[in-house]
Tab-separated table of C-alpha atoms and ligand atoms in Angstrom:
chain	number	residue	atom	x	y	z
A	966	MET	CA	92.244	83.972	100.414
A	967	GLU	CA	93.009	83.947	96.689
A	968	LYS	CA	89.258	84.015	95.904
A	969	ILE	CA	88.676	86.793	98.397
A	970	SER	CA	91.478	89.022	97.168
A	971	SER	CA	90.484	88.572	93.542
A	972	LEU	CA	86.814	89.384	94.259
A	973	ALA	CA	87.992	92.385	96.293
A	974	LYS	CA	89.977	93.657	93.333
A	975	ARG	CA	87.392	92.838	90.646
A	976	ARG	CA	84.593	94.640	92.489
A	977	GLY	CA	86.628	97.645	93.614
A	978	PHE	CA	87.047	96.898	97.311
A	979	VAL	CA	90.848	96.685	97.552
A	980	TYR	CA	93.662	97.208	95.025
A	981	GLN	CA	97.359	96.712	95.441
A	982	SER	CA	99.115	100.030	96.018
A	983	SER	CA	101.047	101.472	93.031
A	984	GLU	CA	100.148	98.467	90.910
A	985	ILE	CA	101.303	100.012	87.618
A	986	TYR	CA	104.840	100.118	89.070
A	987	GLY	CA	104.750	96.496	90.129
A	988	GLY	CA	103.028	97.144	93.457
A	989	GLN	CA	104.235	98.328	96.855
A	990	ASN	CA	104.547	95.605	99.475
A	991	GLY	CA	102.575	96.103	102.658
A	992	ALA	CA	100.352	98.869	101.239
A	993	TRP	CA	96.845	98.679	99.757
A	994	ASP	CA	94.315	101.077	98.289
A	995	TYR	CA	90.612	100.965	99.103
A	996	GLY	CA	88.388	101.384	96.038
A	997	PRO	CA	84.817	102.727	95.809
A	998	LEU	CA	83.170	99.800	97.617
A	999	GLY	CA	86.136	99.277	99.964
A	1000	VAL	CA	86.185	102.818	101.291
A	1001	GLU	CA	82.429	102.631	101.946
A	1002	LEU	CA	82.834	99.341	103.805
A	1003	LYS	CA	85.782	100.661	105.815
A	1004	ASN	CA	83.900	103.846	106.745
A	1005	ARG	CA	80.917	101.818	107.873
A	1006	ILE	CA	83.000	99.483	110.019
A	1007	ALA	CA	84.658	102.527	111.562
A	1008	GLY	CA	81.206	104.106	112.037
A	1009	ALA	CA	79.797	101.002	113.760
A	1010	TRP	CA	82.763	100.880	116.155
A	1011	TRP	CA	82.585	104.625	116.809
A	1012	LYS	CA	78.882	104.438	117.590
A	1013	GLU	CA	79.410	101.446	119.860
A	1014	MET	CA	82.221	103.121	121.774
A	1015	THR	CA	81.181	106.755	121.971
A	1016	ARG	CA	77.454	107.179	121.343
A	1017	LEU	CA	76.446	104.140	123.360
A	1018	HIS	CA	78.709	105.011	126.305
A	1019	ASP	CA	78.083	108.298	128.134
A	1020	ASN	CA	81.585	108.293	129.590
A	1021	ILE	CA	83.664	107.648	126.451
A	1022	VAL	CA	84.736	110.559	124.256
A	1023	GLY	CA	86.600	110.734	120.959
A	1024	LEU	CA	89.978	112.056	119.898
A	1025	ASP	CA	91.904	112.453	116.658
A	1026	ALA	CA	95.570	112.918	117.537
A	1027	SER	CA	98.369	113.565	115.061
A	1028	ILE	CA	100.462	110.825	113.487
A	1029	LEU	CA	103.703	112.704	114.134
A	1030	MET	CA	104.421	113.004	117.843
A	1031	HIS	CA	107.311	114.302	119.914
A	1032	PRO	CA	110.065	111.642	119.676
A	1033	ARG	CA	110.294	111.437	123.497
A	1034	THR	CA	106.821	109.856	123.364
A	1035	TRP	CA	108.338	106.705	121.906
A	1036	GLU	CA	111.140	106.595	124.447
A	1037	ALA	CA	108.582	106.865	127.238
A	1038	SER	CA	106.294	104.235	125.712
A	1039	GLY	CA	109.157	101.753	125.402
A	1040	HIS	CA	108.909	101.521	121.606
A	1041	VAL	CA	112.440	102.803	120.912
A	1042	GLU	CA	113.860	100.103	123.160
A	1043	ASN	CA	111.391	97.238	122.868
A	1044	PHE	CA	109.343	97.436	119.681
A	1045	THR	CA	111.457	94.949	117.800
A	1046	ASP	CA	111.067	91.696	115.912
A	1047	PRO	CA	113.837	89.079	115.683
A	1048	LEU	CA	115.087	89.001	112.098
A	1049	VAL	CA	117.143	86.470	110.097
A	1050	ASP	CA	118.249	86.608	106.439
A	1051	CYS	CA	119.164	83.844	104.043
A	1052	LYS	CA	122.628	84.495	102.623
A	1053	LYS	CA	121.799	82.510	99.493
A	1054	CYS	CA	118.237	83.438	98.352
A	1055	LYS	CA	118.154	86.742	100.319
A	1056	SER	CA	114.741	85.893	101.832
A	1057	ARG	CA	114.027	87.568	105.149
A	1058	PHE	CA	112.141	85.906	108.019
A	1059	ARG	CA	110.853	86.672	111.479
A	1060	ALA	CA	112.869	84.240	113.608
A	1061	ASP	CA	109.790	83.465	115.725
A	1062	GLN	CA	107.819	82.450	112.627
A	1063	ILE	CA	110.098	79.749	111.177
A	1064	PRO	CA	110.543	76.204	112.574
A	1065	GLN	CA	112.955	75.973	115.505
A	1066	GLU	CA	115.019	73.288	113.730
A	1067	ASN	CA	115.759	75.702	110.861
A	1068	LEU	CA	116.823	78.310	113.354
A	1069	THR	CA	119.082	75.910	115.253
A	1070	ALA	CA	120.639	74.523	112.058
A	1071	LYS	CA	120.741	78.035	110.525
A	1072	LYS	CA	119.085	76.597	107.467
A	1073	CYS	CA	116.747	78.616	105.203
A	1074	PRO	CA	113.212	77.092	105.169
A	1075	ASP	CA	112.835	78.114	101.498
A	1076	CYS	CA	116.098	77.129	99.790
A	1077	GLY	CA	118.210	75.377	102.454
A	1078	GLY	CA	120.883	78.126	102.276
A	1079	GLU	CA	122.704	79.466	105.339
A	1080	LEU	CA	120.851	81.868	107.651
A	1081	THR	CA	122.453	84.884	109.362
A	1082	ASP	CA	122.478	85.275	113.166
A	1083	THR	CA	119.219	86.603	114.627
A	1084	ARG	CA	119.229	90.350	115.102
A	1085	LYS	CA	116.700	92.765	116.565
A	1086	PHE	CA	114.857	94.950	114.106
A	1087	ASN	CA	112.856	97.994	115.254
A	1088	LEU	CA	109.477	98.192	113.542
A	1089	MET	CA	109.052	101.945	113.738
A	1090	PHE	CA	109.353	103.985	110.543
A	1091	LYS	CA	111.892	106.693	111.164
A	1092	THR	CA	112.119	109.910	109.165
A	1093	HIS	CA	113.287	113.504	109.596
A	1094	ILE	CA	111.348	116.648	110.250
A	1095	GLY	CA	112.634	119.896	108.786
A	1096	PRO	CA	115.423	120.357	106.243
A	1097	ALA	CA	118.343	118.875	108.204
A	1098	GLU	CA	118.699	115.110	108.251
A	1099	ASP	CA	120.541	114.824	111.572
A	1100	SER	CA	119.795	113.024	114.815
A	1101	ALA	CA	118.077	116.110	116.259
A	1102	SER	CA	115.441	115.991	113.522
A	1103	ILE	CA	114.450	112.304	113.867
A	1104	ILE	CA	110.719	111.704	114.056
A	1105	TYR	CA	108.643	108.509	113.868
A	1106	LEU	CA	105.406	107.560	112.158
A	1107	ARG	CA	103.282	106.347	115.069
A	1108	PRO	CA	103.219	102.543	115.372
A	1109	GLU	CA	99.969	102.665	117.416
A	1110	THR	CA	97.304	105.260	118.088
A	1111	ALA	CA	97.241	104.689	121.864
A	1112	GLN	CA	100.042	107.094	122.807
A	1113	GLY	CA	98.146	110.056	121.312
A	1114	ILE	CA	95.420	109.284	123.843
A	1115	TYR	CA	97.759	109.049	126.847
A	1116	VAL	CA	99.462	112.370	126.182
A	1117	ASN	CA	96.043	114.057	125.871
A	1118	TYR	CA	94.382	112.442	128.874
A	1119	LYS	CA	94.802	115.486	131.128
A	1120	ASN	CA	93.564	117.865	128.389
A	1121	ILE	CA	90.419	115.797	128.039
A	1122	ILE	CA	89.777	115.602	131.784
A	1123	GLN	CA	90.047	119.382	131.968
A	1124	SER	CA	88.116	120.340	128.833
A	1125	ASN	CA	85.333	117.782	129.249
A	1126	ARG	CA	85.203	117.397	133.040
A	1127	MET	CA	85.650	113.629	132.813
A	1128	LYS	CA	85.509	111.550	135.962
A	1129	ILE	CA	87.062	108.152	136.439
A	1130	PRO	CA	86.111	105.646	135.129
A	1131	PHE	CA	86.072	107.101	131.612
A	1132	GLY	CA	87.356	106.250	128.163
A	1133	ILE	CA	88.885	107.892	125.103
A	1134	ALA	CA	88.330	106.366	121.664
A	1135	GLN	CA	90.334	106.971	118.531
A	1136	ILE	CA	90.497	105.672	114.958
A	1137	GLY	CA	93.545	106.393	112.854
A	1138	LYS	CA	96.524	105.301	110.818
A	1139	ALA	CA	99.466	103.437	112.284
A	1140	PHE	CA	102.679	102.322	110.600
A	1141	ARG	CA	104.930	99.327	111.238
A	1142	ASN	CA	107.881	98.223	109.184
A	1143	GLU	CA	106.653	94.606	109.141
A	1144	ILE	CA	109.169	92.006	107.972
A	1145	SER	CA	106.627	89.776	106.343
A	1146	THR	CA	103.353	91.078	104.895
A	1147	LYS	CA	101.659	87.959	103.512
A	1148	ASN	CA	97.924	87.202	103.503
A	1149	PHE	CA	96.444	90.126	101.587
A	1150	ILE	CA	95.578	93.023	103.944
A	1151	PHE	CA	96.013	90.997	107.164
A	1152	ARG	CA	99.426	92.405	108.083
A	1153	THR	CA	100.480	95.593	106.347
A	1154	CYS	CA	103.011	98.362	106.931
A	1155	GLU	CA	100.349	101.074	106.805
A	1156	PHE	CA	97.055	100.225	108.499
A	1157	GLU	CA	94.313	101.674	110.645
A	1158	GLN	CA	93.492	100.992	114.255
A	1159	MET	CA	90.396	101.505	116.395
A	1160	GLU	CA	91.573	101.862	119.970
A	1161	MET	CA	89.799	102.725	123.177
A	1162	GLN	CA	91.662	103.430	126.414
A	1163	TYR	CA	89.611	103.180	129.604
A	1164	PHE	CA	90.996	104.948	132.686
A	1165	VAL	CA	90.146	103.277	135.987
A	1166	LYS	CA	91.043	103.414	139.659
A	1167	PRO	CA	93.831	100.962	140.600
A	1168	GLY	CA	92.235	97.957	142.286
A	1169	THR	CA	89.171	98.079	140.023
A	1170	ASP	CA	91.215	97.193	136.923
A	1171	GLU	CA	90.545	93.444	136.947
A	1172	GLU	CA	86.812	93.995	137.119
A	1173	TRP	CA	86.904	96.469	134.205
A	1174	PHE	CA	89.178	94.165	132.255
A	1175	SER	CA	86.628	91.370	132.376
A	1176	GLU	CA	83.772	93.820	131.641
A	1177	TRP	CA	85.535	95.024	128.476
A	1178	ARG	CA	86.226	91.483	127.373
A	1179	LYS	CA	82.477	90.812	127.638
A	1180	GLN	CA	81.566	93.964	125.737
A	1181	ARG	CA	83.987	93.375	122.877
A	1182	TRP	CA	82.719	89.822	122.417
A	1183	ALA	CA	79.089	91.013	122.387
A	1184	TYR	CA	79.987	93.626	119.767
A	1185	TYR	CA	81.007	91.015	117.188
A	1186	GLU	CA	77.880	89.033	117.964
A	1187	LYS	CA	75.807	92.135	117.243
A	1188	LEU	CA	77.508	92.529	113.860
A	1189	GLY	CA	76.318	89.030	112.940
A	1190	ILE	CA	79.807	87.479	112.799
A	1191	LYS	CA	79.934	83.656	112.854
A	1192	MET	CA	80.628	83.179	116.555
A	1193	ASP	CA	82.144	79.732	116.091
A	1194	HIS	CA	84.857	81.505	114.071
A	1195	LEU	CA	85.871	83.590	117.086
A	1196	ARG	CA	87.782	82.512	120.182
A	1197	TRP	CA	89.789	83.947	123.056
A	1198	HIS	CA	93.508	83.504	123.446
A	1199	GLN	CA	95.104	84.516	126.733
A	1200	HIS	CA	98.714	85.695	126.527
A	1201	GLY	CA	101.068	83.399	128.414
A	1202	PRO	CA	103.904	84.865	130.537
A	1203	ASP	CA	106.317	84.764	127.564
A	1204	GLU	CA	103.846	86.592	125.267
A	1205	LEU	CA	102.807	89.431	127.591
A	1206	ALA	CA	103.998	92.861	126.459
A	1207	HIS	CA	106.324	94.730	128.826
A	1208	TYR	CA	103.464	96.972	129.982
A	1209	ALA	CA	100.737	94.365	130.449
A	1210	LYS	CA	99.400	92.683	133.564
A	1211	ASP	CA	96.931	90.561	131.601
A	1212	ALA	CA	96.036	90.329	127.909
A	1213	TYR	CA	93.543	88.426	125.799
A	1214	ASP	CA	93.265	88.411	122.029
A	1215	ILE	CA	90.053	87.818	120.155
A	1216	GLU	CA	91.116	85.509	117.343
A	1217	TYR	CA	89.221	84.836	114.123
A	1218	LEU	CA	89.407	81.720	111.979
A	1219	PHE	CA	90.798	83.312	108.783
A	1220	PRO	CA	91.386	81.137	105.672
A	1221	MET	CA	95.032	80.731	106.816
A	1222	GLY	CA	93.993	79.706	110.364
A	1223	TRP	CA	93.299	81.332	113.739
A	1224	ARG	CA	94.836	84.814	113.935
A	1225	GLU	CA	94.560	87.867	116.181
A	1226	LEU	CA	91.764	90.288	115.402
A	1227	GLU	CA	91.732	92.487	118.473
A	1228	GLY	CA	93.537	92.701	121.808
A	1229	VAL	CA	92.117	93.564	125.232
A	1230	HIS	CA	94.944	94.568	127.562
A	1231	ASN	CA	95.336	95.566	131.180
A	1232	ARG	CA	98.188	98.096	130.737
A	1233	THR	CA	98.310	99.026	134.454
A	1234	ASP	CA	99.734	102.479	135.296
A	1235	TYR	CA	102.744	101.814	133.065
A	1236	ASP	CA	101.938	104.337	130.323
A	1237	LEU	CA	100.920	107.306	132.441
A	1238	GLY	CA	103.731	106.489	134.890
A	1239	ARG	CA	106.304	106.568	132.113
A	1240	HIS	CA	104.903	109.764	130.574
A	1241	THR	CA	105.059	111.371	134.029
A	1242	GLN	CA	108.687	110.339	134.301
A	1243	PHE	CA	109.715	111.431	130.784
A	1244	SER	CA	107.712	114.681	130.553
A	1245	GLY	CA	108.160	115.819	134.141
A	1246	LYS	CA	104.414	116.633	134.236
A	1247	ASP	CA	102.150	115.429	137.023
A	1248	LEU	CA	99.678	113.073	135.362
A	1249	GLN	CA	97.932	111.966	138.550
A	1250	TYR	CA	94.159	112.009	138.634
A	1251	ILE	CA	92.647	114.111	141.423
A	1252	ASP	CA	89.453	112.561	142.707
A	1253	GLN	CA	87.424	115.585	143.820
A	1254	ASP	CA	84.558	113.402	145.018
A	1255	ASN	CA	86.908	111.545	147.332
A	1256	ASN	CA	88.881	114.063	149.433
A	1257	ASN	CA	91.085	114.951	146.473
A	1258	GLU	CA	92.652	111.514	146.503
A	1259	ARG	CA	95.449	111.343	143.919
A	1260	TYR	CA	96.573	108.387	141.857
A	1261	ILE	CA	97.874	107.368	138.428
A	1262	PRO	CA	94.955	105.572	136.760
A	1263	TYR	CA	95.226	102.059	135.412
A	1264	ILE	CA	94.347	101.633	131.749
A	1265	ILE	CA	92.263	98.928	130.109
A	1266	GLU	CA	92.782	99.002	126.365
A	1267	THR	CA	90.694	97.513	123.575
A	1268	SER	CA	92.790	97.591	120.427
A	1269	ALA	CA	91.384	96.447	117.090
A	1270	GLY	CA	92.703	96.772	113.552
A	1271	LEU	CA	90.200	98.535	111.281
A	1272	THR	CA	91.721	97.134	108.107
A	1273	ARG	CA	92.055	93.716	109.763
A	1274	ASN	CA	88.393	93.947	110.802
A	1275	LEU	CA	87.557	94.655	107.168
A	1276	LEU	CA	89.372	91.506	106.085
A	1277	MET	CA	87.606	89.499	108.788
A	1278	ILE	CA	84.183	90.878	107.813
A	1279	PHE	CA	84.896	90.147	104.150
A	1280	CYS	CA	85.976	86.548	104.876
A	1281	ASP	CA	83.037	86.050	107.230
A	1282	ALA	CA	80.523	87.369	104.683
A	1283	TYR	CA	81.899	85.434	101.708
A	1284	ASP	CA	79.710	82.589	100.478
A	1285	GLU	CA	79.200	80.555	97.337
A	1286	GLU	CA	75.752	79.092	96.971
A	1287	GLN	CA	74.026	76.802	94.508
A	1288	VAL	CA	70.837	78.562	93.565
A	1289	ALA	CA	69.062	76.206	91.160
A	1290	GLU	CA	66.729	78.931	89.959
A	1291	LYS	CA	64.636	78.124	86.883
A	1292	GLY	CA	65.555	74.458	87.283
A	1293	ASN	CA	69.186	75.064	86.359
A	1294	GLU	CA	71.096	72.968	88.921
A	1295	ASP	CA	74.454	74.366	87.858
A	1296	ASP	CA	73.633	77.942	88.718
A	1297	TRP	CA	75.921	79.276	91.471
A	1298	ARG	CA	76.167	82.674	93.014
A	1299	THR	CA	78.861	84.401	95.019
A	1300	VAL	CA	77.328	86.429	97.784
A	1301	LEU	CA	78.750	88.689	100.478
A	1302	ARG	CA	76.447	88.421	103.468
A	1303	PHE	CA	77.345	91.735	105.093
A	1304	HIS	CA	75.220	93.048	107.930
A	1305	PRO	CA	73.016	95.721	106.268
A	1306	ASP	CA	74.566	98.362	108.557
A	1307	LEU	CA	77.970	97.560	107.042
A	1308	ALA	CA	77.142	96.857	103.389
A	1309	PRO	CA	78.679	99.481	101.054
A	1310	ILE	CA	75.428	99.684	99.049
A	1311	THR	CA	72.236	99.304	101.062
A	1312	VAL	CA	69.740	99.217	98.224
A	1313	ALA	CA	69.975	98.880	94.444
A	1314	ILE	CA	67.211	100.193	92.186
A	1315	LEU	CA	66.713	98.141	89.039
A	1316	PRO	CA	64.188	98.964	86.306
A	1317	LEU	CA	63.084	95.774	84.544
A	1318	MET	CA	63.329	97.604	81.187
A	1319	LYS	CA	64.897	100.893	80.174
A	1320	LYS	CA	61.917	101.814	78.034
A	1321	ASP	CA	58.273	102.783	78.613
A	1322	GLY	CA	59.110	105.174	81.421
A	1323	LEU	CA	60.422	102.448	83.789
A	1324	ALA	CA	63.944	103.943	83.906
A	1325	GLU	CA	62.555	107.380	84.773
A	1326	LEU	CA	60.347	105.941	87.498
A	1327	ALA	CA	63.313	103.991	88.898
A	1328	GLN	CA	65.529	107.105	88.898
A	1329	ASP	CA	62.809	108.978	90.708
A	1330	ILE	CA	62.609	106.286	93.407
A	1331	ARG	CA	66.379	106.268	93.689
A	1332	ALA	CA	66.484	110.045	94.181
A	1333	GLU	CA	64.038	109.621	97.043
A	1334	LEU	CA	65.867	106.712	98.698
A	1335	LYS	CA	69.352	108.157	98.481
A	1336	GLU	CA	68.540	110.727	101.133
A	1337	ASP	CA	68.366	107.837	103.617
A	1338	TYR	CA	70.430	105.010	102.143
A	1339	ALA	CA	73.473	104.301	99.991
A	1340	ALA	CA	71.458	103.643	96.837
A	1341	ASP	CA	72.829	102.269	93.576
A	1342	TYR	CA	71.144	102.234	90.179
A	1343	ASP	CA	71.678	99.618	87.476
A	1344	GLN	CA	69.730	99.280	84.241
A	1345	SER	CA	72.090	97.186	82.122
A	1346	GLY	CA	71.748	93.466	81.415
A	1347	ALA	CA	69.237	90.779	82.312
A	1348	ILE	CA	67.622	91.189	85.730
A	1349	GLY	CA	69.127	87.892	87.007
A	1350	ARG	CA	72.620	89.094	86.111
A	1351	ARG	CA	71.998	92.374	87.895
A	1352	TYR	CA	70.887	90.534	91.048
A	1353	ARG	CA	74.120	88.490	90.919
A	1354	ARG	CA	76.217	91.644	90.628
A	1355	GLN	CA	74.520	93.100	93.690
A	1356	ASP	CA	74.887	89.800	95.600
A	1357	GLU	CA	78.616	89.941	94.919
A	1358	ALA	CA	78.812	93.499	96.223
A	1359	GLY	CA	76.902	92.429	99.349
A	1360	THR	CA	73.844	94.657	98.698
A	1361	PRO	CA	71.131	93.436	101.095
A	1362	PHE	CA	68.116	94.855	99.208
A	1363	CYS	CA	67.185	95.227	95.540
A	1364	VAL	CA	64.134	97.140	94.361
A	1365	THR	CA	62.776	96.182	90.951
A	1366	ILE	CA	60.478	98.475	89.011
A	1367	ASP	CA	58.205	96.791	86.440
A	1368	TYR	CA	55.056	97.525	84.452
A	1369	GLN	CA	52.834	96.854	87.436
A	1370	SER	CA	54.726	99.583	89.313
A	1371	LYS	CA	53.416	102.099	86.784
A	1372	GLU	CA	49.885	100.886	87.270
A	1373	ASP	CA	49.523	100.390	91.013
A	1374	GLY	CA	52.573	102.131	92.522
A	1375	THR	CA	54.060	98.944	94.020
A	1376	VAL	CA	57.638	97.708	93.551
A	1377	THR	CA	59.391	94.395	94.197
A	1378	LEU	CA	61.707	94.263	97.196
A	1379	ARG	CA	64.210	91.395	96.905
A	1380	PHE	CA	66.258	90.132	99.846
A	1381	ARG	CA	69.883	89.143	99.240
A	1382	ASP	CA	70.138	86.265	101.696
A	1383	SER	CA	66.862	84.432	101.115
A	1384	MET	CA	66.363	85.734	97.539
A	1385	GLU	CA	62.690	86.150	98.506
A	1386	GLN	CA	60.692	88.867	96.822
A	1387	VAL	CA	57.723	90.819	98.150
A	1388	ARG	CA	55.610	93.579	96.642
A	1389	VAL	CA	55.645	96.826	98.584
A	1390	PRO	CA	53.831	100.128	97.925
A	1391	ARG	CA	56.383	102.742	96.938
A	1392	ALA	CA	55.261	105.047	99.734
A	1393	GLU	CA	56.182	102.383	102.315
A	1394	LEU	CA	59.524	101.401	100.803
A	1395	SER	CA	61.875	103.520	102.887
A	1396	ALA	CA	60.199	102.594	106.182
A	1397	ARG	CA	60.129	98.914	105.200
A	1398	ILE	CA	63.874	98.915	104.475
A	1399	ARG	CA	64.500	100.650	107.805
A	1400	SER	CA	62.533	98.022	109.712
A	1401	GLU	CA	64.217	95.164	107.807
A	1402	ILE	CA	67.644	96.553	108.775
A	1403	LYS	CA	66.624	96.834	112.402
A	1404	ALA	CA	65.250	93.305	112.499
A	1405	TYR	CA	68.137	91.791	110.492
A	1406	LYS	CA	69.297	88.354	111.625
A	1407	ARG	CA	71.846	86.444	109.668
A	1408	ILE	CA	70.284	83.280	108.265
A	1409	LYS	CA	73.294	81.644	106.553
B	393	ATP	P1	101.241	90.973	115.954
B	393	ATP	O1	101.734	90.236	117.161
B	393	ATP	O2	100.294	90.175	115.073
B	393	ATP	O3	102.286	91.721	115.197
B	393	ATP	P2	100.369	92.873	117.835
B	393	ATP	O4	99.991	91.960	118.944
B	393	ATP	O5	101.652	93.619	117.881
B	393	ATP	O6	100.241	92.117	116.464
B	393	ATP	P3	98.820	95.058	118.627
B	393	ATP	O7	99.983	95.945	118.824
B	393	ATP	O8	98.135	94.520	119.833
B	393	ATP	O9	99.194	93.883	117.637
B	393	ATP	O10	97.811	95.820	117.674
B	393	ATP	C1	96.418	95.844	117.908
B	393	ATP	C2	95.654	95.469	116.664
B	393	ATP	O11	96.107	96.221	115.542
B	393	ATP	C3	95.849	93.998	116.241
B	393	ATP	O12	94.951	93.168	116.932
B	393	ATP	C4	95.542	94.056	114.776
B	393	ATP	O13	94.140	93.992	114.552
B	393	ATP	C5	96.031	95.427	114.363
B	393	ATP	N1	97.359	95.343	113.738
B	393	ATP	C6	98.552	95.288	114.362
B	393	ATP	N2	99.551	95.220	113.468
B	393	ATP	C7	98.977	95.257	112.247
B	393	ATP	C8	99.477	95.242	110.913
B	393	ATP	N3	100.761	95.194	110.668
B	393	ATP	N4	98.595	95.280	109.896
B	393	ATP	C9	97.264	95.333	110.124
B	393	ATP	N5	96.738	95.364	111.355
B	393	ATP	C10	97.569	95.331	112.411
């Protein structure tokens, strides 16, 4: 993880928030390459969920919601972690994340000092809206995006004439006052989620639950993730959330071990039932194709962290490879093997020399390609060094312009993963890159 976070910082993917003030725990900033990668991951998920499904539509709900929302959802009462403090070294732990013997003996796992009793700690960030800081003005930063979907479900049925089964997808920020925020961007206080809520007829929920498990698994396969680094974990009775009938996590083998990446949950009619109760509004679905039958839909949720997906994709893509080019056995490269659809830079244009009109020709080619692709330009340093820089940024294609390019209009297309090079007529370059992206299969 150390290598990954330092590469992420060095190449402008992720910086610590407010670093010049010593950093802010649990918050991170996404630099030029990081924001591109994050947008592309969000774009791939959005396409998968909305464009590829005729019956799933999008939503962008506000972060601040009526405080009753969080009473109805159960977050005010139940969204807590068990917390213990060390009286001596002042370290703070989640009681469920330290060894049971320490808890029983009330002994700090770090310094051996005495631990406090376990107390419940609500993870929601609480603030005030308006000028008065009294209990009537309390408002929360949303701890999940899902509730914004539930409170809008009737609006969407009416405005878009949706019929069950249908889904609503949303990407957005969520906030949790996490007790421990180790492991780089894995668990943070401010993060982004990609959630899809699928509304189904009660009785069909188990079928849809297994369908969505299949689809979410296939999605990661399509992105070229190492499938032996993914596994399912079913929640046991003591892990199931208060609203869930069944829940599976997709776990990824991160450098610190297997950890949750995404959850698929059968939330039953809990959420809409509770919002009916707390708002006094009738949230039943009226099935006009079925004698106006009325029911509260069941909800199947797929809930993934966008920032956690970014960490997973970064870890999954990271590779160090001995390249023994030019007979030098000690030559190593660091390469990020991103799927070309996700890579922050798709193609880099590199003139072999700055002089003799090669730079101008390269700029001209770049201007043409940037209409279709995220295209970078680099003319400084030896060509081998420039390839390494692009490998480290995860750029799948490099185009090199040399003297022959001036003569016969061909350029060299170099592939990141195989390091193979082919000559391509300039006029065919854009189409060739397009077909390479479409046919992309991860080879290492
Ligand atoms: P945990 O038990 O690890 O705290 P959770 O089970 O409460 O997580 P969910 O509420 O199911 O997590 O959230 C759905 C997804 O949102 C998670 O699978 C994860 O990808 C992401 N996520 C949740 N909490 C965080 C966080 N603090 N930082 C980054 N991503 C998060």
